[in-house]
mmCIF file of C-alpha atoms and ligand atoms in Angstrom:
data_model
loop_
_atom_site.group_PDB
_atom_site.id
_atom_site.type_symbol
_atom_site.label_atom_id
_atom_site.label_comp_id
_atom_site.label_asym_id
_atom_site.label_seq_id
_atom_site.Cartn_x
_atom_site.Cartn_y
_atom_site.Cartn_z
ATOM 1 C CA MET A 211 164.172 126.529 171.418
ATOM 2 C CA PRO A 212 161.793 127.540 168.488
ATOM 3 C CA SER A 213 162.644 125.920 165.157
ATOM 4 C CA LEU A 214 164.588 127.987 162.649
ATOM 5 C CA LEU A 215 161.807 127.531 160.021
ATOM 6 C CA ASN A 216 159.201 128.958 162.355
ATOM 7 C CA ASN A 217 161.250 132.001 162.736
ATOM 8 C CA ARG A 218 159.469 135.011 161.239
ATOM 9 C CA LEU A 219 162.670 136.445 159.725
ATOM 10 C CA THR A 220 163.580 133.129 158.102
ATOM 11 C CA LYS A 221 160.054 132.852 156.642
ATOM 12 C CA ARG A 222 160.232 136.291 155.095
ATOM 13 C CA ALA A 223 163.657 135.589 153.648
ATOM 14 C CA LEU A 224 162.491 132.307 152.071
ATOM 15 C CA ARG A 225 159.166 133.591 150.654
ATOM 16 C CA PRO A 226 160.435 134.655 147.162
ATOM 17 C CA ALA A 227 162.169 131.314 146.710
ATOM 18 C CA LEU A 228 159.081 129.381 147.860
ATOM 19 C CA THR A 229 156.819 131.389 145.536
ATOM 20 C CA LEU A 230 159.145 130.592 142.629
ATOM 21 C CA ILE A 231 159.146 126.869 143.431
ATOM 22 C CA ASP A 232 155.368 126.955 143.774
ATOM 23 C CA ARG A 233 154.941 128.626 140.341
ATOM 24 C CA ARG A 234 157.297 126.110 138.709
ATOM 25 C CA ILE A 235 155.414 123.164 140.182
ATOM 26 C CA ARG A 236 152.064 124.587 138.988
ATOM 27 C CA LEU A 237 153.525 125.180 135.505
ATOM 28 C CA ARG A 238 154.808 121.586 135.291
ATOM 29 C CA VAL A 239 151.516 120.132 136.469
ATOM 30 C CA GLU A 240 149.607 122.245 133.915
ATOM 31 C CA ARG A 241 151.981 121.201 131.116
ATOM 32 C CA ALA A 242 151.633 117.549 132.104
ATOM 33 C CA ALA A 243 147.836 117.849 132.223
ATOM 34 C CA GLU A 244 147.542 119.495 128.765
ATOM 35 C CA PRO A 245 147.574 116.272 126.681
ATOM 36 C CA LEU A 246 145.092 114.724 129.123
ATOM 37 C CA ARG A 247 142.808 117.732 128.744
ATOM 38 C CA SER A 248 142.798 117.494 124.927
ATOM 39 C CA GLU A 249 142.274 113.718 125.155
ATOM 40 C CA LEU A 250 139.299 114.344 127.409
ATOM 41 C CA ALA A 251 137.848 116.805 124.890
ATOM 42 C CA VAL A 252 138.178 114.202 122.117
ATOM 43 C CA LEU A 253 136.495 111.574 124.317
ATOM 44 C CA ARG A 254 133.666 113.981 125.117
ATOM 45 C CA ARG A 255 133.119 114.679 121.389
ATOM 46 C CA GLU A 256 133.095 110.927 120.646
ATOM 47 C CA ALA A 257 130.610 110.243 123.457
ATOM 48 C CA ASP A 258 128.313 112.981 122.094
ATOM 49 C CA GLU A 259 128.513 111.462 118.619
ATOM 50 C CA MET A 260 127.735 107.989 120.010
ATOM 51 C CA ARG A 261 124.768 109.351 121.939
ATOM 52 C CA ARG A 262 123.441 110.999 118.771
ATOM 53 C CA GLY A 263 124.003 107.688 116.910
ATOM 54 C CA THR A 264 122.112 105.542 119.435
ATOM 55 C CA ASP A 265 119.287 108.109 119.571
ATOM 56 C CA GLY A 266 119.039 107.811 115.765
ATOM 57 C CA LEU A 267 119.180 104.006 115.897
ATOM 58 C CA ARG A 268 116.472 103.907 118.551
ATOM 59 C CA GLY A 269 114.320 106.094 116.300
ATOM 60 C CA SER A 270 114.781 103.932 113.199
ATOM 61 C CA GLN A 271 114.318 100.736 115.234
ATOM 62 C CA TYR A 272 110.990 102.092 116.412
ATOM 63 C CA ALA A 273 109.924 102.829 112.834
ATOM 64 C CA LEU A 274 111.066 99.336 111.715
ATOM 65 C CA GLY A 275 109.028 97.887 114.580
ATOM 66 C CA LEU A 276 105.939 99.671 113.275
ATOM 67 C CA LEU A 277 106.490 98.004 109.900
ATOM 68 C CA LEU A 278 107.416 94.520 111.079
ATOM 69 C CA ASP A 279 106.273 93.770 114.622
ATOM 70 C CA GLY A 280 103.319 91.561 115.527
ATOM 71 C CA THR A 281 100.827 94.343 116.288
ATOM 72 C CA GLY A 282 97.541 93.622 114.535
ATOM 73 C CA ARG A 283 98.658 90.337 113.000
ATOM 74 C CA GLY A 284 99.875 88.062 115.807
ATOM 75 C CA ALA A 285 103.205 86.933 114.380
ATOM 76 C CA HIS A 286 106.067 89.413 113.951
ATOM 77 C CA ARG A 287 108.046 89.579 110.724
ATOM 78 C CA ILE A 288 111.492 90.147 112.266
ATOM 79 C CA PRO A 289 113.301 86.847 111.758
ATOM 80 C CA PRO A 290 116.730 86.521 113.377
ATOM 81 C CA ALA A 291 119.597 85.535 111.057
ATOM 82 C CA TRP A 292 119.759 81.989 112.466
ATOM 83 C CA GLU A 293 116.110 81.398 111.515
ATOM 84 C CA ILE A 294 116.740 82.353 107.876
ATOM 85 C CA ASP A 295 119.961 80.270 107.850
ATOM 86 C CA GLU A 296 118.043 77.293 109.229
ATOM 87 C CA LEU A 297 115.386 77.644 106.508
ATOM 88 C CA VAL A 298 118.108 77.755 103.846
ATOM 89 C CA VAL A 299 119.669 74.562 105.229
ATOM 90 C CA GLN A 300 116.317 72.767 105.358
ATOM 91 C CA ILE A 301 115.309 73.834 101.844
ATOM 92 C CA SER A 302 118.762 72.965 100.451
ATOM 93 C CA ALA A 303 118.254 69.443 101.797
ATOM 94 C CA LEU A 304 115.245 69.216 99.443
ATOM 95 C CA ASN A 305 116.560 70.980 96.350
ATOM 96 C CA GLY A 306 120.315 70.572 96.816
ATOM 97 C CA ASP A 307 121.326 74.178 96.154
ATOM 98 C CA GLY A 308 122.013 76.582 99.030
ATOM 99 C CA ALA A 309 122.409 79.753 96.932
ATOM 100 C CA THR A 310 119.083 79.246 95.150
ATOM 101 C CA ALA A 311 117.409 78.369 98.444
ATOM 102 C CA ARG A 312 118.659 81.619 100.019
ATOM 103 C CA ARG A 313 117.497 83.695 97.040
ATOM 104 C CA SER A 314 114.069 82.112 97.267
ATOM 105 C CA VAL A 315 113.777 82.646 101.039
ATOM 106 C CA VAL A 316 114.727 86.319 100.701
ATOM 107 C CA ALA A 317 112.251 86.832 97.837
ATOM 108 C CA ALA A 318 109.573 85.093 99.932
ATOM 109 C CA TYR A 319 110.298 87.301 102.946
ATOM 110 C CA ARG A 320 110.058 90.491 100.871
ATOM 111 C CA THR A 321 106.782 89.271 99.377
ATOM 112 C CA VAL A 322 105.308 88.560 102.826
ATOM 113 C CA VAL A 323 106.267 92.003 104.140
ATOM 114 C CA ALA A 324 104.907 93.767 101.056
ATOM 115 C CA LEU A 325 101.615 91.870 100.951
ATOM 116 C CA GLU A 326 100.887 92.216 104.654
ATOM 117 C CA ALA A 327 101.661 95.935 104.487
ATOM 118 C CA LEU A 328 99.186 96.502 101.681
ATOM 119 C CA GLY A 329 96.757 93.610 102.106
ATOM 120 C CA VAL A 330 93.565 93.209 104.087
ATOM 121 C CA GLY A 331 94.061 90.757 106.976
ATOM 122 C CA ARG A 332 97.245 88.714 107.380
ATOM 123 C CA LEU A 333 99.110 85.591 106.393
ATOM 124 C CA ALA A 334 98.669 82.869 108.996
ATOM 125 C CA GLY A 335 101.669 81.381 110.768
ATOM 126 C CA SER A 336 105.216 82.140 111.823
ATOM 127 C CA THR A 337 107.559 83.978 109.473
ATOM 128 C CA SER A 338 109.688 80.853 109.263
ATOM 129 C CA ASN A 339 106.837 78.570 108.209
ATOM 130 C CA VAL A 340 105.276 81.072 105.790
ATOM 131 C CA CYS A 341 108.598 81.892 104.087
ATOM 132 C CA GLY A 342 109.487 78.202 104.078
ATOM 133 C CA LYS A 343 106.352 77.302 102.124
ATOM 134 C CA LEU A 344 106.678 80.200 99.702
ATOM 135 C CA ALA A 345 110.367 79.573 99.054
ATOM 136 C CA THR A 346 110.227 75.785 98.789
ATOM 137 C CA VAL A 347 107.279 75.163 96.456
ATOM 138 C CA PRO A 348 108.748 76.835 93.332
ATOM 139 C CA LEU A 349 112.132 75.161 93.911
ATOM 140 C CA LEU A 350 110.512 71.722 93.823
ATOM 141 C CA ALA A 351 109.572 72.359 90.173
ATOM 142 C CA PRO A 352 105.869 71.514 90.174
ATOM 143 C CA PRO A 353 104.712 69.989 86.856
ATOM 144 C CA ASN A 354 102.132 72.726 86.178
ATOM 145 C CA GLY A 355 100.855 76.029 87.598
ATOM 146 C CA SER A 356 97.444 74.737 88.737
ATOM 147 C CA ILE A 357 97.452 75.469 92.458
ATOM 148 C CA LEU A 358 94.767 74.368 94.916
ATOM 149 C CA GLU A 359 94.749 75.898 98.377
ATOM 150 C CA ILE A 360 92.429 74.191 100.862
ATOM 151 C CA GLY A 361 91.845 76.806 103.583
ATOM 152 C CA THR A 362 92.834 80.328 102.604
ATOM 153 C CA LEU A 363 91.692 82.600 105.460
ATOM 154 C CA TYR A 364 92.363 86.024 103.844
ATOM 155 C CA GLY A 365 93.875 84.758 100.590
ATOM 156 C CA LEU A 366 97.191 86.513 101.221
ATOM 157 C CA PHE A 367 99.243 83.320 101.294
ATOM 158 C CA ALA A 368 97.674 82.211 98.012
ATOM 159 C CA ALA A 369 98.446 85.632 96.531
ATOM 160 C CA ALA A 370 102.069 85.354 97.665
ATOM 161 C CA LEU A 371 102.380 81.820 96.295
ATOM 162 C CA THR A 372 101.178 82.875 92.840
ATOM 163 C CA ARG A 373 103.926 85.523 92.886
ATOM 164 C CA MET A 374 106.577 83.003 93.923
ATOM 165 C CA VAL A 375 105.745 80.367 91.296
ATOM 166 C CA HIS A 376 105.478 83.096 88.630
ATOM 167 C CA ARG A 377 109.002 84.224 89.551
ATOM 168 C CA ALA A 378 110.143 80.669 88.826
ATOM 169 C CA GLY A 379 108.609 80.886 85.348
ATOM 170 C CA ILE A 380 105.392 78.972 86.082
ATOM 171 C CA GLU A 381 102.175 80.772 85.167
ATOM 172 C CA PRO A 382 99.820 80.407 88.158
ATOM 173 C CA ASP A 383 96.248 79.205 87.882
ATOM 174 C CA LEU A 384 94.762 79.324 91.361
ATOM 175 C CA THR A 385 91.784 77.557 92.946
ATOM 176 C CA ILE A 386 90.774 78.240 96.546
ATOM 177 C CA VAL A 387 88.375 76.250 98.748
ATOM 178 C CA ASP A 388 87.330 77.810 102.057
ATOM 179 C CA PRO A 389 83.978 78.301 103.798
ATOM 180 C CA LEU A 390 84.762 82.043 104.082
ATOM 181 C CA ALA A 391 82.270 82.169 106.899
ATOM 182 C CA GLY A 392 83.176 85.569 108.325
ATOM 183 C CA ARG A 393 85.717 84.080 110.710
ATOM 184 C CA GLN A 394 88.189 81.215 110.805
ATOM 185 C CA LEU A 395 86.516 77.856 111.429
ATOM 186 C CA GLN A 396 88.339 74.977 113.109
ATOM 187 C CA PRO A 397 86.239 71.983 114.181
ATOM 188 C CA GLY A 398 86.572 71.167 117.872
ATOM 189 C CA THR A 399 88.201 74.491 118.747
ATOM 190 C CA SER A 400 86.898 77.970 119.424
ATOM 191 C CA GLN A 401 89.117 80.336 117.506
ATOM 192 C CA PRO A 402 89.741 83.674 119.247
ATOM 193 C CA ALA A 403 88.899 86.890 117.415
ATOM 194 C CA ASP A 404 91.464 87.470 114.679
ATOM 195 C CA PRO A 405 94.196 89.965 115.660
ATOM 196 C CA THR A 406 93.573 91.915 112.441
ATOM 197 C CA GLY A 407 89.887 92.503 113.190
ATOM 198 C CA THR A 408 89.187 91.749 109.511
ATOM 199 C CA PRO A 409 86.297 89.445 108.541
ATOM 200 C CA VAL A 410 87.095 86.244 106.625
ATOM 201 C CA ARG A 411 85.048 86.906 103.479
ATOM 202 C CA GLU A 412 85.226 86.377 99.747
ATOM 203 C CA ASP A 413 85.427 90.112 98.938
ATOM 204 C CA VAL A 414 88.481 90.335 101.237
ATOM 205 C CA VAL A 415 90.152 87.401 99.478
ATOM 206 C CA ARG A 416 89.432 88.981 96.079
ATOM 207 C CA ALA A 417 90.869 92.322 97.196
ATOM 208 C CA ASN A 418 94.060 90.559 98.281
ATOM 209 C CA LEU A 419 94.402 88.482 95.120
ATOM 210 C CA ALA A 420 93.978 91.668 93.070
ATOM 211 C CA LEU A 421 97.238 92.922 94.619
ATOM 212 C CA THR A 422 99.100 90.291 92.645
ATOM 213 C CA GLY A 423 97.402 90.884 89.315
ATOM 214 C CA ALA A 424 94.415 88.574 89.735
ATOM 215 C CA GLY A 425 91.780 89.438 87.173
ATOM 216 C CA SER A 426 94.338 90.685 84.652
ATOM 217 C CA THR A 427 97.377 88.385 84.556
ATOM 218 C CA HIS A 428 95.583 85.401 86.106
ATOM 219 C CA HIS A 429 92.015 84.512 87.048
ATOM 220 C CA PRO A 430 91.692 82.739 90.398
ATOM 221 C CA ARG A 431 88.702 80.584 91.175
ATOM 222 C CA ILE A 432 87.253 80.849 94.680
ATOM 223 C CA ARG A 433 84.914 78.048 95.725
ATOM 224 C CA GLN A 434 83.207 78.894 98.981
ATOM 225 C CA GLY A 435 82.537 75.758 101.038
ATOM 226 C CA PHE A 436 84.121 72.854 102.899
ATOM 227 C CA SER A 437 86.685 70.639 101.208
ATOM 228 C CA ALA A 438 84.775 67.502 102.214
ATOM 229 C CA ASP A 439 81.540 68.742 100.615
ATOM 230 C CA PRO A 440 80.821 66.486 97.579
ATOM 231 C CA GLU A 441 79.462 69.448 95.573
ATOM 232 C CA VAL A 442 82.599 71.478 96.209
ATOM 233 C CA ARG A 443 84.797 68.538 95.298
ATOM 234 C CA ALA A 444 82.856 67.790 92.122
ATOM 235 C CA GLU A 445 83.250 71.375 90.991
ATOM 236 C CA VAL A 446 87.002 71.692 91.485
ATOM 237 C CA THR A 447 87.963 68.141 90.524
ATOM 238 C CA ASP A 448 88.261 69.281 86.918
ATOM 239 C CA ARG A 449 92.050 69.269 86.552
ATOM 240 C CA GLU A 450 95.245 67.735 87.852
ATOM 241 C CA TYR A 451 96.873 70.136 90.281
ATOM 242 C CA GLY A 452 100.613 70.763 90.173
ATOM 243 C CA VAL A 453 100.547 72.169 93.719
ATOM 244 C CA ILE A 454 98.104 71.451 96.553
ATOM 245 C CA VAL A 455 98.353 73.214 99.909
ATOM 246 C CA VAL A 456 96.413 71.441 102.659
ATOM 247 C CA ASP A 457 95.668 74.115 105.283
ATOM 248 C CA GLY A 458 91.940 73.870 106.038
ATOM 249 C CA ASP A 459 90.410 71.715 108.758
ATOM 250 C CA HIS A 460 93.382 70.865 111.052
ATOM 251 C CA SER A 461 91.705 67.972 112.904
ATOM 252 C CA MET A 462 93.007 64.426 112.338
ATOM 253 C CA GLU A 463 89.779 63.481 110.544
ATOM 254 C CA GLY A 464 89.777 66.680 108.453
ATOM 255 C CA VAL A 465 93.368 66.255 107.244
ATOM 256 C CA ALA A 466 92.813 62.536 106.597
ATOM 257 C CA ALA A 467 89.776 63.340 104.420
ATOM 258 C CA ASP A 468 91.705 66.016 102.504
ATOM 259 C CA LEU A 469 94.574 63.579 101.885
ATOM 260 C CA GLU A 470 92.162 61.011 100.395
ATOM 261 C CA TRP A 471 90.893 63.674 98.001
ATOM 262 C CA VAL A 472 94.415 64.890 97.205
ATOM 263 C CA GLU A 473 95.323 61.372 96.004
ATOM 264 C CA GLU A 474 92.716 61.757 93.239
ATOM 265 C CA ILE A 475 93.424 65.280 92.051
ATOM 266 C CA VAL A 476 97.187 65.774 92.270
ATOM 267 C CA ALA A 477 99.096 65.644 88.970
ATOM 268 C CA PRO A 478 101.916 63.103 88.526
ATOM 269 C CA GLY A 479 104.988 64.819 89.967
ATOM 270 C CA GLY A 480 102.743 67.302 91.781
ATOM 271 C CA ILE A 481 103.767 68.879 95.081
ATOM 272 C CA VAL A 482 101.610 68.590 98.189
ATOM 273 C CA VAL A 483 102.241 70.825 101.197
ATOM 274 C CA ILE A 484 100.827 69.755 104.549
ATOM 275 C CA ASP A 485 100.820 72.876 106.658
ATOM 276 C CA ASP A 486 101.446 72.769 110.431
ATOM 277 C CA TYR A 487 102.954 69.258 110.280
ATOM 278 C CA GLY A 488 104.801 68.771 113.588
ATOM 279 C CA ASP A 489 103.254 71.912 115.089
ATOM 280 C CA ALA A 490 102.386 71.054 118.697
ATOM 281 C CA SER A 491 99.247 73.218 118.464
ATOM 282 C CA TRP A 492 97.814 70.956 115.740
ATOM 283 C CA PRO A 493 98.775 67.353 116.591
ATOM 284 C CA GLY A 494 96.031 65.950 114.313
ATOM 285 C CA VAL A 495 97.929 67.131 111.217
ATOM 286 C CA GLN A 496 100.984 64.936 111.794
ATOM 287 C CA GLU A 497 98.878 62.054 113.034
ATOM 288 C CA ALA A 498 96.769 62.090 109.864
ATOM 289 C CA LEU A 499 99.729 62.267 107.450
ATOM 290 C CA ASP A 500 101.771 59.626 109.278
ATOM 291 C CA LYS A 501 98.777 57.273 109.232
ATOM 292 C CA HIS A 502 98.069 58.057 105.590
ATOM 293 C CA LEU A 503 101.599 57.109 104.537
ATOM 294 C CA ALA A 504 102.002 54.168 106.906
ATOM 295 C CA ASP A 505 100.860 51.285 104.672
ATOM 296 C CA GLY A 506 102.786 52.444 101.584
ATOM 297 C CA SER A 507 99.724 52.436 99.285
ATOM 298 C CA SER A 508 99.727 56.230 98.809
ATOM 299 C CA ARG A 509 100.829 57.942 95.564
ATOM 300 C CA LEU A 510 102.518 60.506 97.794
ATOM 301 C CA ARG A 511 106.177 60.301 98.822
ATOM 302 C CA LEU A 512 107.434 62.381 101.724
ATOM 303 C CA LEU A 513 110.282 64.641 100.519
ATOM 304 C CA GLY A 514 110.984 66.205 103.903
ATOM 305 C CA ARG A 515 110.067 68.995 106.219
ATOM 306 C CA VAL A 516 110.796 72.720 106.238
ATOM 307 C CA SER A 517 109.857 74.614 109.405
ATOM 308 C CA THR A 518 106.404 73.262 110.342
ATOM 309 C CA SER A 519 105.305 72.026 106.907
ATOM 310 C CA ALA A 520 105.736 68.639 105.253
ATOM 311 C CA TYR A 521 106.400 68.352 101.490
ATOM 312 C CA LEU A 522 105.344 65.413 99.357
ATOM 313 C CA ARG A 523 105.588 64.539 95.670
ATOM 314 C CA ALA A 524 102.980 62.468 93.853
ATOM 315 C CA GLU A 525 104.029 59.501 91.722
HETATM 316 C C1 LIG B 708 94.939 78.316 109.026
HETATM 317 S S1 LIG B 708 93.745 79.094 108.079
HETATM 318 C C2 LIG B 708 94.466 79.146 106.480
HETATM 319 C C3 LIG B 708 95.612 80.077 106.405
HETATM 320 C C4 LIG B 708 96.124 80.396 105.018
HETATM 321 N N1 LIG B 708 96.374 79.231 104.234
HETATM 322 C C5 LIG B 708 97.406 81.187 105.169
HETATM 323 O O1 LIG B 708 98.503 80.602 105.012
HETATM 324 O O2 LIG B 708 97.342 82.394 105.471
HETATM 325 C C6 LIG B 708 92.573 77.840 107.878
HETATM 326 C C7 LIG B 708 91.383 78.214 107.004
HETATM 327 O O3 LIG B 708 90.703 77.013 106.620
HETATM 328 C C8 LIG B 708 89.328 77.216 106.790
HETATM 329 N N2 LIG B 708 88.694 75.878 106.921
HETATM 330 C C9 LIG B 708 88.328 75.224 108.039
HETATM 331 N N3 LIG B 708 87.764 74.034 107.720
HETATM 332 C C10 LIG B 708 87.828 73.934 106.374
HETATM 333 C C11 LIG B 708 87.418 72.949 105.434
HETATM 334 N N4 LIG B 708 86.858 71.804 105.833
HETATM 335 N N5 LIG B 708 87.619 73.175 104.118
HETATM 336 C C12 LIG B 708 88.200 74.311 103.715
HETATM 337 N N6 LIG B 708 88.596 75.280 104.543
HETATM 338 C C13 LIG B 708 88.416 75.101 105.858
HETATM 339 C C14 LIG B 708 89.226 78.113 108.000
HETATM 340 O O4 LIG B 708 87.988 78.731 108.114
HETATM 341 C C15 LIG B 708 90.374 79.095 107.700
HETATM 342 O O5 LIG B 708 89.935 80.110 106.852
#
């Protein structure tokens, strides 16, 4: 016997009731879905906003990269926070004051970025080591503003250092010794072409020093030649230097010879910076300083290390 529900008459009789039930169900589902629909619209708006935000961030990150990445200078100038924090800790260990160390590191970083943006050539070395040297020297209170840099390359580090010591109230009086031979010289190594493409020449160094007021507020002396040359030495051994940066010939013999000379020309209380100390690329630097200090006859006392530079004070 056919089921009652399959009966055509029964179907017709039930149709209005079924249509009503159907409409009610649809109405309930629509009502229930309404809050979900508006939530979805909100989510869509938020996703659009986020997409616009990340597009903007990507754009400004690109522009920041143009300002600070390593293109055309080798090292980038985008230090992570931990690197700056580490510098502050290392410098504080030398001067005992974290807040002053941080202020000095930040001022050094801004100086590096500004000078490399406007200068000819580059500063040599990692951001950490360069900022370390610039931030530490003024905080060690050198006894006078006579600065000798052995090995300057483009003169931009020297320019930055004059700025940093001036900020600390010390009027800079800069002497530079470098062969300025058109390219960087390093005995026993063949240096690749510089990433800047700029020649290592005296006119370049002068142009860079002029950025920091050289010629008006201070008058740097540039002695072209090798630091071991007796004529060069005779000429610049005319004062006691408050700061000496040893960054020329990086061989063991070269650094050892510079240290012997430094003993004679550094002022009592003067600060000596040995660049690239502990840098695996230049093992001769550490070897020379460690040997120099080994027998205790030196006037120089090791204060400590910041990044890849050693700091000493003369008795
Ligand atoms: C590492 S670069 C100096 C970088 C610079 N101080 C800076 O921080 O940007 C070394 C420089 O020392 C020069 N140099 C090499 N032998 C030297 C020597 N015996 N006396 C002086 N300078 C020397 C090189 O030609 C080069 O210009």
